[in-house]
Coordinates of C-alpha atoms in Angstrom, one line a residue:
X1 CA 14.8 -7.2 23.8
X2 CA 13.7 -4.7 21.5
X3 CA 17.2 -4.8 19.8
X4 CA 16.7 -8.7 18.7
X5 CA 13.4 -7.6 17.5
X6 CA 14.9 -5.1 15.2
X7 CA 18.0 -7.4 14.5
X8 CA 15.2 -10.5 13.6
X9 CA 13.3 -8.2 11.1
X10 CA 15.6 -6.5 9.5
X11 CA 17.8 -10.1 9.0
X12 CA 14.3 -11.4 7.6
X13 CA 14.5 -9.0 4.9
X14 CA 17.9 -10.1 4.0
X15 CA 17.9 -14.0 4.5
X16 CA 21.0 -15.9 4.3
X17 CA 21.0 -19.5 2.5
X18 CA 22.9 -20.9 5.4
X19 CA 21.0 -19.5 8.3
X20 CA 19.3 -22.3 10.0
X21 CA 15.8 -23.0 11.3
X22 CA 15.4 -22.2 14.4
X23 CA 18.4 -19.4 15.3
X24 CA 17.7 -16.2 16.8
X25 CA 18.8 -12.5 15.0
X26 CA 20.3 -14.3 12.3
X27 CA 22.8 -11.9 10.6
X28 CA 22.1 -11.9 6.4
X29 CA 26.2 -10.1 6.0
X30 CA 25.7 -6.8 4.9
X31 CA 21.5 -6.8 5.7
X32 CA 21.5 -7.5 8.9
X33 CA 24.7 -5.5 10.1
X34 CA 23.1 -3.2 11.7
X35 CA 21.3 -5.0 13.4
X36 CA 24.0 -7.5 15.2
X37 CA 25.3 -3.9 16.6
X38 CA 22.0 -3.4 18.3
X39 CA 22.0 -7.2 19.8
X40 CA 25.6 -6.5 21.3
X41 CA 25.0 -3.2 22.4
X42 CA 21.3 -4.2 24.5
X43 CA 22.4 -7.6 25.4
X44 CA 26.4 -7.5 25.5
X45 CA 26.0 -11.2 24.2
X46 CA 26.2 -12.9 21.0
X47 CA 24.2 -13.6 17.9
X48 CA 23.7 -17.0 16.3
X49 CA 24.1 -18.2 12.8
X50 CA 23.4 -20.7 10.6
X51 CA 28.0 -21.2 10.3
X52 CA 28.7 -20.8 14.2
X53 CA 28.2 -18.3 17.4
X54 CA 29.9 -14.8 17.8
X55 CA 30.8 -14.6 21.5
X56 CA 31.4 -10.8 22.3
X57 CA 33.0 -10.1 25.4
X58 CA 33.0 -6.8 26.7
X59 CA 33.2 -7.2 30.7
X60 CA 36.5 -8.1 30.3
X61 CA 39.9 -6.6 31.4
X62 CA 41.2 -6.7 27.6
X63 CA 39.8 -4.6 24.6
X64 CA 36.3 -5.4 23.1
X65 CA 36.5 -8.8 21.3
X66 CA 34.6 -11.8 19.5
X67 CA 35.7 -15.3 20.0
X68 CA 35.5 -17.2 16.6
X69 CA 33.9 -20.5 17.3
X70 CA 34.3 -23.9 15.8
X71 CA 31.0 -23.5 14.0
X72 CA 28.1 -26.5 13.0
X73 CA 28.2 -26.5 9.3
X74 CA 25.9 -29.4 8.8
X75 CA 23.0 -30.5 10.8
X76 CA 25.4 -34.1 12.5
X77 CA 28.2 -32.0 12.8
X78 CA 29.9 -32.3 17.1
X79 CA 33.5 -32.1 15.9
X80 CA 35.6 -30.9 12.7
X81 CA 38.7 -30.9 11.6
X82 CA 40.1 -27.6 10.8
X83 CA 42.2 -27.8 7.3
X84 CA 43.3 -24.5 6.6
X85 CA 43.1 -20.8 7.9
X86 CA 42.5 -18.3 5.1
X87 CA 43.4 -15.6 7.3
X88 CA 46.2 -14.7 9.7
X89 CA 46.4 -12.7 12.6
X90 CA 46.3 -8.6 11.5
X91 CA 44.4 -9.2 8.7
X92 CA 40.7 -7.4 7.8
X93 CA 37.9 -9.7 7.3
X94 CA 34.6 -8.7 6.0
X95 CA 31.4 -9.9 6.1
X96 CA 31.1 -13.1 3.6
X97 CA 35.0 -13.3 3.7
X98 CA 36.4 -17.1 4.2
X99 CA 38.8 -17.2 6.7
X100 CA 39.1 -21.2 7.2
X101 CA 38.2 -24.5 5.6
X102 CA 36.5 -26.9 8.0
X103 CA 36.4 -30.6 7.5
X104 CA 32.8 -31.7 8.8
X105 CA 31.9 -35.1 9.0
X106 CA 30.8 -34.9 5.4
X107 CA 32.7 -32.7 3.5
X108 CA 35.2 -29.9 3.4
X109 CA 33.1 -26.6 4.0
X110 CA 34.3 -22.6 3.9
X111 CA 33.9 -21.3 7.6
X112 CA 32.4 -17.5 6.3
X113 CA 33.0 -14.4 8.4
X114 CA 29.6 -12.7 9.0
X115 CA 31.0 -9.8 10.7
X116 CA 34.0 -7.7 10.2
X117 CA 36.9 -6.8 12.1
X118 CA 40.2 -7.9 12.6
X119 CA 41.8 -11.1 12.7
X120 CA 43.9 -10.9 16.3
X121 CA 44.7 -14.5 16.8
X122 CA 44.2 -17.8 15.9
X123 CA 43.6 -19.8 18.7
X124 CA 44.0 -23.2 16.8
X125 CA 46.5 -24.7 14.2
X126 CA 45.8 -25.5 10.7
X127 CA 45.8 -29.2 10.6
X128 CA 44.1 -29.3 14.2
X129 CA 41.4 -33.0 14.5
X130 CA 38.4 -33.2 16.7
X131 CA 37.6 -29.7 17.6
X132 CA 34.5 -29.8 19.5
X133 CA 31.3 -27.3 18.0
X134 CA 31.6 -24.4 19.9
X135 CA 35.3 -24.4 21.0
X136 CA 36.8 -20.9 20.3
X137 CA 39.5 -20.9 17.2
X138 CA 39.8 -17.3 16.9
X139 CA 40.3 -13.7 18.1
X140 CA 38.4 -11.2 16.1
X141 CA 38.7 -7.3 17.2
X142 CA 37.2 -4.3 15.7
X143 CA 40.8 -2.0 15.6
X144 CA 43.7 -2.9 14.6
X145 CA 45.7 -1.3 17.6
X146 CA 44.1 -4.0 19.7
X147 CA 45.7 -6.7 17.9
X148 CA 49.0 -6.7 20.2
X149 CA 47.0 -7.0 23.2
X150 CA 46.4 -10.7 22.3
X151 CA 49.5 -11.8 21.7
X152 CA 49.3 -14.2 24.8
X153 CA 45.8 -14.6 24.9
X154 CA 44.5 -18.4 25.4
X155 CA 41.1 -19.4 25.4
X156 CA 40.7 -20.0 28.9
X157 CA 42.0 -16.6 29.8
X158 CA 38.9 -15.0 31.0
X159 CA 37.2 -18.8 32.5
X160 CA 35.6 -17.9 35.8
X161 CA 38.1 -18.6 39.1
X162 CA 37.2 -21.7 41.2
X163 CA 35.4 -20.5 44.4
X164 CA 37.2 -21.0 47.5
X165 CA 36.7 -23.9 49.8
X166 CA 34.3 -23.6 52.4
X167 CA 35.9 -23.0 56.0
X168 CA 36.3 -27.1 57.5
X169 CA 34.5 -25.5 61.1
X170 CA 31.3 -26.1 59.8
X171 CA 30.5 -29.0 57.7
X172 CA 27.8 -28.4 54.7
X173 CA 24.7 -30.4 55.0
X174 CA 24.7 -33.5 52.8
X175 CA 22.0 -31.9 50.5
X176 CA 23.8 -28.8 49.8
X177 CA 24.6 -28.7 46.4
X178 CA 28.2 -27.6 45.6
X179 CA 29.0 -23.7 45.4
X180 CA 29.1 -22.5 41.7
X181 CA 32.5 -21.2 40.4
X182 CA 32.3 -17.1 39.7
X183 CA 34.3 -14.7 37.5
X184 CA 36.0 -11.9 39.1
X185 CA 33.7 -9.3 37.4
X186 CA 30.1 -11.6 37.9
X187 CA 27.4 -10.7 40.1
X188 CA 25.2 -13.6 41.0
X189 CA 22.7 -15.1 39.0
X190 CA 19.5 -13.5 39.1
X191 CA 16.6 -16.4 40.2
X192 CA 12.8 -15.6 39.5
X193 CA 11.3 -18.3 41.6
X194 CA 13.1 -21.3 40.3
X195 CA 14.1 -20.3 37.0
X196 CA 18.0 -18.5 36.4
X197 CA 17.5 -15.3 34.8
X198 CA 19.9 -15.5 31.5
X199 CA 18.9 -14.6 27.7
X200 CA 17.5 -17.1 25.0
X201 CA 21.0 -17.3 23.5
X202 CA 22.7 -18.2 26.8
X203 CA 20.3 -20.4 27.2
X204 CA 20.3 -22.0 23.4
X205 CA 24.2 -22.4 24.1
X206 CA 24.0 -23.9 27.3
X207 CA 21.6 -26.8 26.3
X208 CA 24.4 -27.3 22.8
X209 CA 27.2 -27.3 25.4
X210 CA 26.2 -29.5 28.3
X211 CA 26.7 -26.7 30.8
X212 CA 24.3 -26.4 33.8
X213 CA 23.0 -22.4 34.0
X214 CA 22.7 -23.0 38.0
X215 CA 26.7 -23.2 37.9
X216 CA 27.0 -20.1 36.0
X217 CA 27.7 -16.7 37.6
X218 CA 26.4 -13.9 35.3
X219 CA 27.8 -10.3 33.7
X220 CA 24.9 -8.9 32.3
X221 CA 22.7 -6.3 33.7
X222 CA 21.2 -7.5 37.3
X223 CA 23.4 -10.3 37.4
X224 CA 21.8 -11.8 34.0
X225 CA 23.5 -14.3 32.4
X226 CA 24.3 -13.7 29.1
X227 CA 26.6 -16.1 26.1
X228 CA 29.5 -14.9 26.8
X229 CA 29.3 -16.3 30.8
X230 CA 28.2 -19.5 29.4
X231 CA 31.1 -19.6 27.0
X232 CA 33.9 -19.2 29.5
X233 CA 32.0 -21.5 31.9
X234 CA 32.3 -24.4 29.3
X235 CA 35.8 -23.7 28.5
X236 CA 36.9 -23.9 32.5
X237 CA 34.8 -27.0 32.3
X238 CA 36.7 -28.2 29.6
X239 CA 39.7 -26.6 31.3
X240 CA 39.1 -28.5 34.5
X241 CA 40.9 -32.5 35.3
X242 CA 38.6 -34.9 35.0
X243 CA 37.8 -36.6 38.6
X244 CA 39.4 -39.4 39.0
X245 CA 37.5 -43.0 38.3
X246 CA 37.5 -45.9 41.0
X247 CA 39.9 -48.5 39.5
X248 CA 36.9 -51.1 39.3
X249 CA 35.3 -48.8 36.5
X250 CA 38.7 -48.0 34.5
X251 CA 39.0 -49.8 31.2
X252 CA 42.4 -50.4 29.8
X253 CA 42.9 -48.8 26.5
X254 CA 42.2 -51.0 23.3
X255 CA 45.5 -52.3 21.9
X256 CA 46.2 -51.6 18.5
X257 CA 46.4 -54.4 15.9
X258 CA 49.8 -56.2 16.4
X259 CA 51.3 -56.2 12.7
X260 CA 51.9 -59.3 11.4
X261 CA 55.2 -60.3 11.6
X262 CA 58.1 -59.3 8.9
X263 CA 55.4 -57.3 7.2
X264 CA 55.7 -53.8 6.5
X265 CA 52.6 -51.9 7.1
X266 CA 51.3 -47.8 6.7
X267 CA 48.7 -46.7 9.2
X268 CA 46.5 -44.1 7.2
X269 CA 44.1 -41.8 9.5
X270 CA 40.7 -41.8 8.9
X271 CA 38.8 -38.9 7.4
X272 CA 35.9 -37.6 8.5
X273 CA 33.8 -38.7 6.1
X274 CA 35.1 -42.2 6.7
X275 CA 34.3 -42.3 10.0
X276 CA 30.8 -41.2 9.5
X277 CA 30.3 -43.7 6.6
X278 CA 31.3 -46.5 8.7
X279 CA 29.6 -45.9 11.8
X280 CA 26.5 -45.6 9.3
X281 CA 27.1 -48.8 6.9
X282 CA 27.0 -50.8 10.5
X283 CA 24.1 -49.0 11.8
X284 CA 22.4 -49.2 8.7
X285 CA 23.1 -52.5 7.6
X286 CA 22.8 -54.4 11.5
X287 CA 19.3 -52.2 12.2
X288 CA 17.6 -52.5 9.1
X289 CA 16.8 -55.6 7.3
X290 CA 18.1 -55.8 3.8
X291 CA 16.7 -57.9 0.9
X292 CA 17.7 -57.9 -2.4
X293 CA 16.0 -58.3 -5.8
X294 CA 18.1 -58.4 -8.9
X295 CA 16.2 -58.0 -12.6
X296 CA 18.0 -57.8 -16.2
X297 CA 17.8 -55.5 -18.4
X298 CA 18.1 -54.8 -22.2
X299 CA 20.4 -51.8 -23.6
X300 CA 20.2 -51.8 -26.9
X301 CA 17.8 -49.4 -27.4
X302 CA 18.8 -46.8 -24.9
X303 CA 22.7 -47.6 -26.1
X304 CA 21.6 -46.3 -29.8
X305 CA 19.4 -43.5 -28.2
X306 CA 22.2 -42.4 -26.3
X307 CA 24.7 -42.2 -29.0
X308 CA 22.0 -40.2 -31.3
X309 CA 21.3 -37.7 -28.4
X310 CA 25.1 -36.7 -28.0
X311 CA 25.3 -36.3 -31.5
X312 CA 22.9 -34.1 -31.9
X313 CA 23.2 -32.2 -28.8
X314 CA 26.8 -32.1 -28.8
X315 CA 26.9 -32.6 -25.2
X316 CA 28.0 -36.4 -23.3
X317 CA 25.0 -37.9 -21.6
X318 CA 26.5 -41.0 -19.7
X319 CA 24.3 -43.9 -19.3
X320 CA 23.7 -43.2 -15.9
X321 CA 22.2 -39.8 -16.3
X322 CA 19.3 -42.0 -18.1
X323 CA 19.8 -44.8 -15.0
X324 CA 18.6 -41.9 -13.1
X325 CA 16.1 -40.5 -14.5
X326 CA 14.7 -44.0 -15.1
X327 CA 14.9 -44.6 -11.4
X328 CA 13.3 -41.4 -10.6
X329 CA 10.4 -41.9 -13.1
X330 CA 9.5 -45.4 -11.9
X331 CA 9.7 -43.7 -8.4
X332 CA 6.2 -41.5 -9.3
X333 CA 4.7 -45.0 -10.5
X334 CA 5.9 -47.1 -6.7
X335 CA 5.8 -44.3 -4.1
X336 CA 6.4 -46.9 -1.7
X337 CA 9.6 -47.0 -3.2
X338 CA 10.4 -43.8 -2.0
X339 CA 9.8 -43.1 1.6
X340 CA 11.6 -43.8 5.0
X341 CA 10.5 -45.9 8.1
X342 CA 9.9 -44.4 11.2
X343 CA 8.4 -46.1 14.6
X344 CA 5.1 -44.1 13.8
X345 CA 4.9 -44.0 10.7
X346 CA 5.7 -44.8 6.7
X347 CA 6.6 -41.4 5.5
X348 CA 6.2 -41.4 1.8
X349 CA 7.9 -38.2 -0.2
X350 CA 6.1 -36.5 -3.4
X351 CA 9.4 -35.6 -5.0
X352 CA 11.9 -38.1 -6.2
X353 CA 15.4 -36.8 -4.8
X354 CA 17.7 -38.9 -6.0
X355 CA 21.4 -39.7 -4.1
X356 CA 24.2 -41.0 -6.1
X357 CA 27.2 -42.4 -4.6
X358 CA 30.5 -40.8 -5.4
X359 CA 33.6 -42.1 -4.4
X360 CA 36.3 -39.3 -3.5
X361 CA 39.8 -39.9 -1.9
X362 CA 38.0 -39.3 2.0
X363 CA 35.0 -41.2 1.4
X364 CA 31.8 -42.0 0.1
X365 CA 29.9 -38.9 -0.5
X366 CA 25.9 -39.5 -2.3
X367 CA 25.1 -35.8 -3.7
X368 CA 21.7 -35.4 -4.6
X369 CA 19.8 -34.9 -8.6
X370 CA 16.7 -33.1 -6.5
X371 CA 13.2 -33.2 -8.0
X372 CA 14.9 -35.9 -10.8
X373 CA 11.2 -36.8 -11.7
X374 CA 10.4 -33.2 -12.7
X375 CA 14.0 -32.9 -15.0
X376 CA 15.2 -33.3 -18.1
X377 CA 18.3 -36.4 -19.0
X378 CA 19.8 -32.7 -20.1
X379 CA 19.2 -31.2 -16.7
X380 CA 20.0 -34.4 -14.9
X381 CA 23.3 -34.8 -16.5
X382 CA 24.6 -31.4 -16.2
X383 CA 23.6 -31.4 -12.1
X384 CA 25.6 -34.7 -11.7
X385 CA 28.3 -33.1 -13.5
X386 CA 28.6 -30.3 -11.2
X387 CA 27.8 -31.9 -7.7
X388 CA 30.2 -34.8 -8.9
X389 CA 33.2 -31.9 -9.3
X390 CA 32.4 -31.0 -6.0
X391 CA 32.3 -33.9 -4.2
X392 CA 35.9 -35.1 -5.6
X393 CA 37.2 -31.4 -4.3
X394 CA 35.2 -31.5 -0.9
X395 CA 33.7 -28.4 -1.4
X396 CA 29.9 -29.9 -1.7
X397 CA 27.7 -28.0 0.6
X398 CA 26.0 -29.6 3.2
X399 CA 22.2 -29.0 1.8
X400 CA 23.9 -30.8 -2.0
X401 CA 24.3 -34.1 0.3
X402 CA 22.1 -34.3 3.0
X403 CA 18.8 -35.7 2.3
X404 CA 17.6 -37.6 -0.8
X405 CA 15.0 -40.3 -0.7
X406 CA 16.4 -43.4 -3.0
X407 CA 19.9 -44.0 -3.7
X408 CA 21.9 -45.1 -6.6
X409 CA 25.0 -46.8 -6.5
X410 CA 27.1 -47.6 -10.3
X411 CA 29.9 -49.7 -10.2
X412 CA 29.3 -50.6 -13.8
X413 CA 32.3 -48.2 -15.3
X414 CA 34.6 -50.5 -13.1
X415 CA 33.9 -53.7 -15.3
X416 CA 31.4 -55.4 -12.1
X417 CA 29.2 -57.4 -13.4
X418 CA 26.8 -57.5 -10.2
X419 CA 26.8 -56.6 -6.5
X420 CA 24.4 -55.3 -3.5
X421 CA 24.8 -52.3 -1.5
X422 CA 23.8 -51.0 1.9
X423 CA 20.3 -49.0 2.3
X424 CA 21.3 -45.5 3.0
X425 CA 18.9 -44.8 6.0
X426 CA 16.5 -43.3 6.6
X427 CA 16.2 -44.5 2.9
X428 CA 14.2 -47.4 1.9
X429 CA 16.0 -48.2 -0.9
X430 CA 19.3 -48.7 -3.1
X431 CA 19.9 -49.7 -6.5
X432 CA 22.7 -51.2 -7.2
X433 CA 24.1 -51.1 -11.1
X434 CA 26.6 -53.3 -12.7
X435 CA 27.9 -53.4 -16.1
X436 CA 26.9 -53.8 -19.4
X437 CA 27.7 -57.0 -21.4
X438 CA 27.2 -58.2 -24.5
X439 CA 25.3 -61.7 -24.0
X440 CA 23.9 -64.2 -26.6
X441 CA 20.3 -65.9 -26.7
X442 CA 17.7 -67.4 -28.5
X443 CA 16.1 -65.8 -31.3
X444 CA 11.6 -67.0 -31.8
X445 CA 12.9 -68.7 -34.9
X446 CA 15.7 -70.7 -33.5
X447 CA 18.7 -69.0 -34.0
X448 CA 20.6 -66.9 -32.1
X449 CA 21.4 -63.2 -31.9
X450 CA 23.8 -60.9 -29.6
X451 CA 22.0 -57.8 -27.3
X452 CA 23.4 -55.7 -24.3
X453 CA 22.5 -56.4 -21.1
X454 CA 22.5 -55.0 -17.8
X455 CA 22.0 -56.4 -14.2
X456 CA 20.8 -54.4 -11.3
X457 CA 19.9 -55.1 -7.8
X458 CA 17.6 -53.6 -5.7
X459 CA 18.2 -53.4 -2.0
X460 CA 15.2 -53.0 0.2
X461 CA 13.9 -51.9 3.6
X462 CA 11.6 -55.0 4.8
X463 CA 9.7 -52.9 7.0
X464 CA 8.8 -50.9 3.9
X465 CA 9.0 -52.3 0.7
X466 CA 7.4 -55.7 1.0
X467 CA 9.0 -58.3 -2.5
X468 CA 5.9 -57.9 -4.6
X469 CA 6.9 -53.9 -4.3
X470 CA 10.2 -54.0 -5.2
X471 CA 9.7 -56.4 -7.7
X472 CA 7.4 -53.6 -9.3
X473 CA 9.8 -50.8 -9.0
X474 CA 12.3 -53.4 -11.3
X475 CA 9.3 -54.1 -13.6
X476 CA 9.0 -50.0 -14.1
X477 CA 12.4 -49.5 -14.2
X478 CA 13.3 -52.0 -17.3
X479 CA 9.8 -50.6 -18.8
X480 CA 11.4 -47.0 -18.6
X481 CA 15.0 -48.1 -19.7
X482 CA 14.3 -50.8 -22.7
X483 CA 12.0 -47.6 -24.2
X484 CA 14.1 -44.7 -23.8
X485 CA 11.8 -42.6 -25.3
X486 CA 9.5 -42.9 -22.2
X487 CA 12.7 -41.1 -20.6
X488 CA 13.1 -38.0 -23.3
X489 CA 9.2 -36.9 -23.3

């Protein structure tokens, strides 16, 4: 215990961006080295991470080891894909080194070493889908020599043995719960009153992993169970053939679509990111209740502006760097606009984060222009820029997409005129931007002149943004954009 103290304070003096919230001795690379030896040494377990779980194994008939998990690289991350190793087996890795690409259900994320060693074996291919979190993918070892020792090493190697069958002479009682399996080197648990005596990372990784700490025989000092027990135990679990189901609850498979006939056809996989997005534009769009406001608006001004600005500046300001800081100004001015249901509660944010949809060859990614309000067209335009890059490489980082607080969607660029789009929940709102067109009207004296228009539509969360609202947030918004200046002060 007193070696996660030291590990926790010395890894609070050297925070890592991707630790998360929550985790226990988190390991800052170089900062907190030191004090991950300590953890392993007192608790011969492993030390969480904001990127994954080290497993160390050390009761175990092979050398001294760390099983390299499938980590959680975004907070709605259960399964990845795993798109590249950057390492191969005999290679040194250091602390901060990449040694994979992970495809997360949002983008395409490094997978970062935070301990060194050698790479030993990969457990799982390049190209392998639907990895579960938590599912070992590598073998890391701390000398080189032990590399060879792994050579036929699978992941269910060291899962605990099945117990043996009770003698048929004498029944169990009908109440008896079933006997846990043990490993060949566990003692039994350790039980204080009711409560199975295991550390607050076995116990962390149990709850992640769905595996019950009464069927788990532990290593550690005094029969303790410790991560690496709860580890293999998952793995045999995984390991283990399903029982089978009555034949009244089976359920024959789905067919797939029958093709329609004398028509050639390609069936193309679906990303990640597709998935997500579609399991999100039903949920979103069947639980919350959409309406939709659409408002004109004049261009001619901010079209002039615009040109005048990139002169001078040098730079190219699009249109929608101005859409959004437009959006984000008239946020300030109808909070309401801004804020998420909940069943308790409106909650109504201070900050105008703004999400922008960005189409990329796996999906729809939104990365986010945060504090928009507080930024410059200048500022704005040179974040979209960048997060934009990103997005169409999958290499945006989970905190660059996740969150946000209004969304805008531009289809303008592609020549459409007008269209809605689906709230991104827990958001209350989308604006949706089509094109601009040259239109003719009536001039006061009874002629007729030409002016740039531009049509957008609001989508809106009933439950939130009642008409009159969201008919002010287009009233603000054409204020902000048919005087442009209101956007460069």
């Amino acid at each position: 215990d007193r070696a996660v103290v030291v590990a926790a304070v010395v890894a609070a003096k050297h925070p890592h961006p991707l630790c998360s919230e929550g985790t226990t001795a988190m390991a800052a690379l170089a900062g907190a080295r030191a004090g991950l030896a300590l953890v392993r040494r007192a608790c011969g377990g492993g030390v969480t991470h904001g990127t994954g779980l080290l497993l160390r194994r050390q009761l175990s008939s092979l050398p001294p080891h760390t099983l390299l998990p499938m980590p959680a690289l975004s907070p709605t991350m259960t399964m990845g894909n795993l798109a590249a190793w950057k390492k191969k087996a005999g290679d040194a890795i250091e602390a901060g080194d990449i040694i994979a690409e992970v495809e997360t259900d949002k983008a395409t994320v490094d997978y970062e070493a935070v301990d060194e060693g050698i790479m030993a074996k990969i457990l799982v291919p390049e190209g392998a889908q639907d990895i579960a979190v938590g599912t070992p993918v590598a073998v890391l070892v701390d000398d080189a020599s032990h590399v060879d020792a792994f050579k036929d090493y699978v992941a269910t190697s060291e899962a605990p043995a099945p117990a043996p069958a009770p003698a048929s002479a004498a029944p169990a009682p009908a109440a008896a719960a079933p006997a846990p399996a043990a490993p060949a080197a566990g003692l039994p648990a350790q039980v204080v009153g009711n409560v199975v005596s295991a550390s607050p990372l076995a116990r962390q990784l149990a709850a992640s992993m769905g595996v019950s700490l009464s069927a788990v025989q532990g290593t550690g000092p005094a029969g303790r169970i410790i991560a690496a027990d709860v580890s293999e135990a998952a793995a045999a679990q995984a390991a283990a053939p399903p029982a089978a189901a009555p034949p009244a609850a089976a359920k024959p498979a789905k067919p797939a679509a029958a093709p329609l006939p004398g028509q050639s056809y390609v069936d193309i996989p679906h990303s990640n990111i597709r998935k997500v997005t579609a399991k999100n534009m039903v949920q979103n769009k069947n639980s919350n209740p959409h309406y939709y406001v659409t408002m004109e608006i004049g261009m001619d001004e901010l079209i002039a502006i615009r040109k005048k600005a990139n002169e001078l500046l040098g730079a190219k300001i699009s249109v929608n760097d101005y859409i959004i800081k437009a959006a984000a100004l008239s946020l300030k001015e109808v909070p309401m606009c801004n804020s998420s249901w909940t069943d308790e509660y409106i909650r109504q944010y201070s900050a105008a984060d703004v999400s922008v949809a960005v189409n990329t060859d796996k999906g729809l990614l939104t990365p986010i222009v945060f504090g928009a309000d507080s930024k410059s067209v200048a500022q704005i335009s040179s974040d979209m820029k960048q997060l934009a890059g990103k997005a169409k490489e999958n290499k945006l980082k989970p905190e660059e997409f996740l969150g946000g607080t209004f969304t805008i969607s531009n289809l303008g660029s592609m020549g459409v005129k007008q269209f809605t789009a689906i709230i991104n929940a827990p958001q209350a709102c989308i604006l949706a931007v089509g094109g601009t067109e040259i239109k003719v009207v009536p001039t006061d004296g009874g002629g007729f002149e030409t002016k740039s228009v531009m049509l957008v539509s609001l989508s809106s969360d009933h439950r939130v943004v009642d008409g009159m609202l969201a008919a002010q947030f287009l009233q603000s918004f054409k204020r902000h954009m048919e005087n442009p200046l209101l956007l460069l002060l």
